[in-house]
Amino acid sequence: MPPRHTRCLSPFCQFEKGRIYTYIGEVLVSVNPYQELPLYGPEVITQYQGRELYERPPHLYAVANAAYKAMKRRSRDTCIVISGESGAGKTEASKHIMQYIAAVTNPSQRAEVERVKDVLLNSTCVLEAFGNARTNRNHNSSRFGKYMDINFDFKGDPIGGHIHSYLLEKSRVLKQHVGERNFHSFYQMLRGSEEELLQKLHLQRNPAVYTFTRQGAGLNALDSDERSHQAVTQAMRVIGFSPEEVASVYRILAAILHLGNIEFVETKEEGPEKGGLVVAEEVLVDHVAELTATPRDLVLRSLLARTVASGGRELIEKAHSTAEACYARDACAKAVYQRLFEWIVNKINSIMEARGRDPRLHGKDTVIGVLDIYGFEVFPVNSFEQFCINYCNEKLQQLFIQLILKQEQEEYQREGIAWQSIDYFNNAAIVELVERPPRGILAVLDEACSSAGTITDRIFLQTLDTHHRHHPHYSSRQLCPTDKSMEFGRDFRIKHYAGNVTYSVEGFIDKNRDFLFQDFKRLLYNSVDPTLRAMWPDGQQDITEVTKRPLTAGTLFKSSMVALVENLASKEPYYVRCIKPNEEKVAGRLDEGHCRHQVAYLGLLENVRVRRAGFASRQPYSRFLLRYKMTCEYTWPNHLLGSDRAAVSALLEQHGLQGDVAFGHSKLFIRSPQTLVTLEQSRAHLIPIIVLLLQKAWRGTLARRHCRRLRAVYTIMRWFRRHKVRAHLVELQQHFQAARQPPLYGRDLTWPPAPAVLQPFQDTCQALFCRWRARQLVKNIPPSDMAQIKAKVAAMGLLQGLRQDWGCRRAWVRDYLSSATDNPTASGLFAQRLQTLREKDGFGAVLFSSHVRKVNRFLKSRDRALLLTDHHLYKLEPGKQYRVMRAVPLQAVTGVSVTSGKDQLVVLHTRGQDDLVVCLHRTRPELDNRVGELVGVLAAHCQGEGRVLEVRVSDCISLSQRGARRLVSVEVKPEQPVPDFRCSRAGFTLLWPSR
């Protein structure tokens, strides 16, 4: 643990050593070093991530981590209130807090969360450009108040956000004090834009050319305007501004600059017509009309006159005087810039808002608020803006007093804790002086704005003097004639908590009315530029329409402050009090008197006394037990003691911490943060063990539930399958009842679709059914026909789908040469030759016989006869009583080749001999298809002998004769009378007649 000296009572004792942070309780005090220090970055963030507030030296990261952990652990909305005078470093502090939150969130790198983080980080750059300016007290002073809500999901990752802006100092657009500048955006655009863009906007790079930027033309911002312009443009692109919207923003800025250069001249006409008011340089009107996308004549008319509606709703155009025209021009410039700034804030909000969040689905969202609002301001001349800013700081100081000082002491008394009250300055009287109706300053100012007749600022001051002449915090020159620091009829003074401030009432009424002629609203609403048009929804109102009086600027600001304070009070606050070490903004210099003044009005001394005598933390007994009961055996999982207070006492005694606490009626008060650290460390050690126990029990419950569901599912599936099987079997039984009836035996029946579980069973049944049906058909076939059936089956297996026609539909005679029908003249001679061969070779059966046309190796074709027995293949000569010309053992026949057509070409391949090429012919009927019969009987015989006959179907058949390879093909010729061969050296061609 770091040494305690880093949390000294004075925030200045370590300043010279570069230690700019210290604690007062949980309040962080920060001194602006006016230089870059090595106190930030990823490595430093790692040191503070997940740590308790007092485990590391004081730092902004520690406060950001404490707020983040409180939000994540307890699901409590938290806020970080950054306060201090202008130039104390509030804006930089808010940047570091945002950087820390962005760095420690979204470890899983979810795209939507990264998008929100990018918008949050880049929004600061854009809002600084359009809402900050250089002042005499701060080179980057926020001229508006900003409160940002960051929404987190249950994982602690940012999922959206919303920015609230308060009281932009729009009068700065018109005029600045000596040594100050207008808003950064004007100078960044002029000095950082490319020449091409400046030409389109009709601008020159020198800010001194323009009335609104002439005062600060020779001054620089904290960073160069050129680099800032590039950074802002990049940030707008990252946030989600479209190129058209960015271009519109720059056109509007340019239009404001041109508007400020417009001057009015009165013309004097002699004769019956009177003089009028004209614009000195009408080219500026052209520029404004072009940049705002509005008609030139309407722009000129709005500058020189205004339209009013009479009681009878008749429209009257009233010309401006020079003073009225200048007022209208300036009011328009202020209003356009204010609307532009509000549009930018709303655009950023619409981009980073939480999308599609449903607490029932995504859990409760939590919020961390970061308040970076203008500090207490005292200028040589303080006007309405400084009055509102200082009123805001009074409200925030009142909240600090209530939460840190008043409520804490009241709680000690309420809980019965021995306590000696500490006096502190309560600024409630100052807040009431400003806001309490009907005599508060804001109420009197609203009454002056709404009264009929001419009410001047001087009359308003007189009314204040009348109402508050006895108020201890109010004075004026009329009430204190001897005080020459105030002027008669102009100044009044309020004794703020931060010191006395003298305000000039000049312009109070006009600024509070914040009046803009309706002509400008209608003009800009009717702009062709959609971005500019969207900024002026009230421009669509008809001029004759009667409306309520708009709320004044003071009333709107008061309402926003009340809402802000209520919002902050509903959250768990963390405070950062910023100190400005010197007025010269010089690094390393500490003005002790100036710092003591800030310590006094910030209430830090009273805070020190309260924290010294008080307690660092307090919790209800029930909540304390809920968080730490697992660290004690007497309280885990639930205690059996008489009360929660007794259980808390037992828990603290077990840890030896009873001496550092006090017991109230309903809460436990803990004096030292180290006690909480000890309890948190003990809890953090036990949480993983408890989580494992809960995970084990829950996983067991889930597994048992899953097992029961699986058993139920399997039971349902089993019974359902049984039902499907029974239903399918019943359907099959009914479907195939007629399957036994001849002659079809169920051939026309279709199988019903089977359930998936029965598909293998049905496949088997279909195979069995096919075998059964085949058996039924085979039983009715005569034994004499079985050989023919087997031969046809063999032929079908070899030729089906390969040859067009193979003669399956006719009866197969086989021995056609013995048939008197096929061989009427020589059947007797063939019978004698057949008997002789049977006696000689002893064959058992004739497989096939037919007349053929053959071609030999000498390229000659002859008529022959083919005899195929179960022992030999014979080639016979019909002209010589069927003399045997060649006998080939059947075992030597290895294959048969046929074509895919209707021709009768057959090539018999033999082993060790020339292949035999024949064409079956002289058939009855003529050209009868007998190739399939020859193939079938030969294949069936080979199957009976247990060997395989190779059958090839090809339109170009390769064969072997005398050791040479030759090709034989078929040519269909309609004029061919009978089949014959045509020979060549390459092979043979069968000329087949077409019938």
mmCIF file of N, CA, C and O in Angstrom, residues 386-429:
data_model
loop_
_atom_site.group_PDB
_atom_site.id
_atom_site.type_symbol
_atom_site.label_atom_id
_atom_site.label_comp_id
_atom_site.label_asym_id
_atom_site.label_seq_id
_atom_site.Cartn_x
_atom_site.Cartn_y
_atom_site.Cartn_z
ATOM 1 N N GLN A 386 -22.174 35.787 -17.075
ATOM 2 C CA GLN A 386 -21.460 35.496 -15.834
ATOM 3 C C GLN A 386 -22.434 35.314 -14.665
ATOM 4 O O GLN A 386 -22.198 34.481 -13.781
ATOM 5 N N PHE A 387 -23.530 36.047 -14.691
ATOM 6 C CA PHE A 387 -24.537 35.881 -13.648
ATOM 7 C C PHE A 387 -25.098 34.448 -13.655
ATOM 8 O O PHE A 387 -25.211 33.814 -12.601
ATOM 9 N N CYS A 388 -25.432 33.952 -14.845
ATOM 10 C CA CYS A 388 -25.967 32.592 -14.944
ATOM 11 C C CYS A 388 -24.911 31.548 -14.574
ATOM 12 O O CYS A 388 -25.208 30.551 -13.890
ATOM 13 N N ILE A 389 -23.681 31.762 -15.033
ATOM 14 C CA ILE A 389 -22.606 30.809 -14.730
ATOM 15 C C ILE A 389 -22.370 30.725 -13.223
ATOM 16 O O ILE A 389 -22.257 29.640 -12.641
ATOM 17 N N ASN A 390 -22.314 31.849 -12.561
ATOM 18 C CA ASN A 390 -22.068 31.850 -11.119
ATOM 19 C C ASN A 390 -23.263 31.304 -10.344
ATOM 20 O O ASN A 390 -23.092 30.672 -9.292
ATOM 21 N N TYR A 391 -24.473 31.549 -10.862
ATOM 22 C CA TYR A 391 -25.657 30.917 -10.255
ATOM 23 C C TYR A 391 -25.564 29.393 -10.357
ATOM 24 O O TYR A 391 -25.884 28.676 -9.395
ATOM 25 N N CYS A 392 -25.109 28.891 -11.496
ATOM 26 C CA CYS A 392 -24.928 27.451 -11.660
ATOM 27 C C CYS A 392 -23.940 26.913 -10.627
ATOM 28 O O CYS A 392 -24.177 25.869 -10.007
ATOM 29 N N ASN A 393 -22.840 27.599 -10.436
ATOM 30 C CA ASN A 393 -21.857 27.147 -9.450
ATOM 31 C C ASN A 393 -22.410 27.204 -8.029
ATOM 32 O O ASN A 393 -22.061 26.369 -7.183
ATOM 33 N N GLU A 394 -23.285 28.167 -7.761
ATOM 34 C CA GLU A 394 -23.939 28.202 -6.453
ATOM 35 C C GLU A 394 -24.809 26.965 -6.239
ATOM 36 O O GLU A 394 -24.818 26.368 -5.159
ATOM 37 N N LYS A 395 -25.552 26.576 -7.282
ATOM 38 C CA LYS A 395 -26.403 25.384 -7.170
ATOM 39 C C LYS A 395 -25.553 24.139 -6.924
ATOM 40 O O LYS A 395 -25.911 23.285 -6.099
ATOM 41 N N LEU A 396 -24.440 24.022 -7.626
ATOM 42 C CA LEU A 396 -23.588 22.845 -7.442
ATOM 43 C C LEU A 396 -22.924 22.858 -6.070
ATOM 44 O O LEU A 396 -22.765 21.803 -5.444
ATOM 45 N N GLN A 397 -22.536 24.055 -5.602
ATOM 46 C CA GLN A 397 -21.970 24.134 -4.260
ATOM 47 C C GLN A 397 -23.012 23.766 -3.215
ATOM 48 O O GLN A 397 -22.710 23.112 -2.216
ATOM 49 N N GLN A 398 -24.256 24.161 -3.445
ATOM 50 C CA GLN A 398 -25.332 23.798 -2.529
ATOM 51 C C GLN A 398 -25.510 22.284 -2.475
ATOM 52 O O GLN A 398 -25.696 21.704 -1.404
ATOM 53 N N LEU A 399 -25.422 21.646 -3.643
ATOM 54 C CA LEU A 399 -25.514 20.184 -3.679
ATOM 55 C C LEU A 399 -24.351 19.557 -2.918
ATOM 56 O O LEU A 399 -24.526 18.592 -2.170
ATOM 57 N N PHE A 400 -23.137 20.095 -3.088
ATOM 58 C CA PHE A 400 -21.972 19.581 -2.390
ATOM 59 C C PHE A 400 -22.145 19.719 -0.877
ATOM 60 O O PHE A 400 -21.837 18.806 -0.105
ATOM 61 N N ILE A 401 -22.656 20.874 -0.459
ATOM 62 C CA ILE A 401 -22.867 21.096 0.967
ATOM 63 C C ILE A 401 -23.873 20.097 1.517
ATOM 64 O O ILE A 401 -23.679 19.497 2.578
ATOM 65 N N GLN A 402 -24.963 19.896 0.771
ATOM 66 C CA GLN A 402 -26.009 18.995 1.256
ATOM 67 C C GLN A 402 -25.522 17.556 1.338
ATOM 68 O O GLN A 402 -25.795 16.841 2.297
ATOM 69 N N LEU A 403 -24.784 17.096 0.310
ATOM 70 C CA LEU A 403 -24.384 15.695 0.266
ATOM 71 C C LEU A 403 -23.178 15.404 1.151
ATOM 72 O O LEU A 403 -23.104 14.343 1.774
ATOM 73 N N ILE A 404 -22.223 16.320 1.173
ATOM 74 C CA ILE A 404 -20.966 16.032 1.852
ATOM 75 C C ILE A 404 -20.959 16.526 3.297
ATOM 76 O O ILE A 404 -20.449 15.856 4.188
ATOM 77 N N LEU A 405 -21.528 17.683 3.534
ATOM 78 C CA LEU A 405 -21.409 18.282 4.863
ATOM 79 C C LEU A 405 -22.700 18.155 5.676
ATOM 80 O O LEU A 405 -22.720 17.533 6.736
ATOM 81 N N LYS A 406 -23.764 18.705 5.146
ATOM 82 C CA LYS A 406 -24.999 18.772 5.933
ATOM 83 C C LYS A 406 -25.598 17.401 6.161
ATOM 84 O O LYS A 406 -25.874 16.999 7.303
ATOM 85 N N GLN A 407 -25.809 16.627 5.084
ATOM 86 C CA GLN A 407 -26.452 15.323 5.223
ATOM 87 C C GLN A 407 -25.607 14.380 6.076
ATOM 88 O O GLN A 407 -26.128 13.561 6.825
ATOM 89 N N GLU A 408 -24.269 14.509 5.952
ATOM 90 C CA GLU A 408 -23.416 13.599 6.713
ATOM 91 C C GLU A 408 -23.561 13.849 8.207
ATOM 92 O O GLU A 408 -23.715 12.906 8.992
ATOM 93 N N GLN A 409 -23.534 15.128 8.626
ATOM 94 C CA GLN A 409 -23.675 15.423 10.050
ATOM 95 C C GLN A 409 -25.069 15.060 10.548
ATOM 96 O O GLN A 409 -25.226 14.543 11.661
ATOM 97 N N GLU A 410 -26.078 15.327 9.736
ATOM 98 C CA GLU A 410 -27.440 14.964 10.132
ATOM 99 C C GLU A 410 -27.587 13.462 10.281
ATOM 100 O O GLU A 410 -28.307 12.989 11.168
ATOM 101 N N GLU A 411 -26.897 12.707 9.436
ATOM 102 C CA GLU A 411 -27.002 11.248 9.522
ATOM 103 C C GLU A 411 -26.350 10.725 10.799
ATOM 104 O O GLU A 411 -26.877 9.803 11.437
ATOM 105 N N TYR A 412 -25.232 11.327 11.238
ATOM 106 C CA TYR A 412 -24.612 10.911 12.495
ATOM 107 C C TYR A 412 -25.563 11.112 13.663
ATOM 108 O O TYR A 412 -25.705 10.254 14.540
ATOM 109 N N GLN A 413 -26.213 12.250 13.683
ATOM 110 C CA GLN A 413 -27.161 12.516 14.760
ATOM 111 C C GLN A 413 -28.358 11.578 14.698
ATOM 112 O O GLN A 413 -28.841 11.089 15.719
ATOM 113 N N ARG A 414 -28.844 11.307 13.495
ATOM 114 C CA ARG A 414 -30.003 10.429 13.343
ATOM 115 C C ARG A 414 -29.694 8.988 13.757
ATOM 116 O O ARG A 414 -30.554 8.286 14.287
ATOM 117 N N GLU A 415 -28.467 8.555 13.541
ATOM 118 C CA GLU A 415 -28.087 7.172 13.852
ATOM 119 C C GLU A 415 -27.557 7.006 15.273
ATOM 120 O O GLU A 415 -27.179 5.908 15.676
ATOM 121 N N GLY A 416 -27.488 8.143 16.010
ATOM 122 C CA GLY A 416 -27.046 8.037 17.404
ATOM 123 C C GLY A 416 -25.549 7.921 17.565
ATOM 124 O O GLY A 416 -25.081 7.396 18.586
ATOM 125 N N ILE A 417 -24.780 8.413 16.598
ATOM 126 C CA ILE A 417 -23.324 8.383 16.681
ATOM 127 C C ILE A 417 -22.864 9.649 17.417
ATOM 128 O O ILE A 417 -23.300 10.765 17.095
ATOM 129 N N ALA A 418 -21.976 9.491 18.415
ATOM 130 C CA ALA A 418 -21.457 10.648 19.149
ATOM 131 C C ALA A 418 -20.754 11.585 18.171
ATOM 132 O O ALA A 418 -19.838 11.185 17.447
ATOM 133 N N TRP A 419 -21.178 12.863 18.173
ATOM 134 C CA TRP A 419 -20.703 13.786 17.132
ATOM 135 C C TRP A 419 -20.736 15.219 17.634
ATOM 136 O O TRP A 419 -21.675 15.646 18.299
ATOM 137 N N GLN A 420 -19.695 15.954 17.309
ATOM 138 C CA GLN A 420 -19.659 17.381 17.606
ATOM 139 C C GLN A 420 -19.821 18.140 16.300
ATOM 140 O O GLN A 420 -19.012 17.993 15.383
ATOM 141 N N SER A 421 -20.888 18.931 16.187
ATOM 142 C CA SER A 421 -21.227 19.594 14.930
ATOM 143 C C SER A 421 -20.114 20.529 14.491
ATOM 144 O O SER A 421 -19.466 21.184 15.323
ATOM 145 N N ILE A 422 -19.914 20.609 13.178
ATOM 146 C CA ILE A 422 -18.894 21.457 12.570
ATOM 147 C C ILE A 422 -19.615 22.529 11.764
ATOM 148 O O ILE A 422 -20.480 22.228 10.920
ATOM 149 N N ASP A 423 -19.256 23.771 11.998
ATOM 150 C CA ASP A 423 -19.884 24.872 11.275
ATOM 151 C C ASP A 423 -19.336 24.952 9.858
ATOM 152 O O ASP A 423 -18.147 24.693 9.614
ATOM 153 N N TYR A 424 -20.190 25.327 8.929
ATOM 154 C CA TYR A 424 -19.784 25.493 7.544
ATOM 155 C C TYR A 424 -20.666 26.572 6.910
ATOM 156 O O TYR A 424 -21.741 26.885 7.413
ATOM 157 N N PHE A 425 -20.171 27.127 5.823
ATOM 158 C CA PHE A 425 -20.923 28.176 5.130
ATOM 159 C C PHE A 425 -22.001 27.536 4.257
ATOM 160 O O PHE A 425 -21.713 26.722 3.386
ATOM 161 N N ASN A 426 -23.246 27.901 4.519
ATOM 162 C CA ASN A 426 -24.376 27.381 3.752
ATOM 163 C C ASN A 426 -24.844 28.479 2.798
ATOM 164 O O ASN A 426 -25.253 29.560 3.228
ATOM 165 N N ASN A 427 -24.777 28.207 1.485
ATOM 166 C CA ASN A 427 -25.094 29.235 0.490
ATOM 167 C C ASN A 427 -26.550 29.198 0.059
ATOM 168 O O ASN A 427 -26.886 29.717 -1.011
ATOM 169 N N ALA A 428 -27.430 28.589 0.865
ATOM 170 C CA ALA A 428 -28.842 28.529 0.478
ATOM 171 C C ALA A 428 -29.437 29.920 0.306
ATOM 172 O O ALA A 428 -30.289 30.144 -0.578
ATOM 173 N N ALA A 429 -28.987 30.875 1.110
ATOM 174 C CA ALA A 429 -29.533 32.233 1.005
ATOM 175 C C ALA A 429 -29.173 32.868 -0.335
ATOM 176 O O ALA A 429 -29.979 33.614 -0.923
#
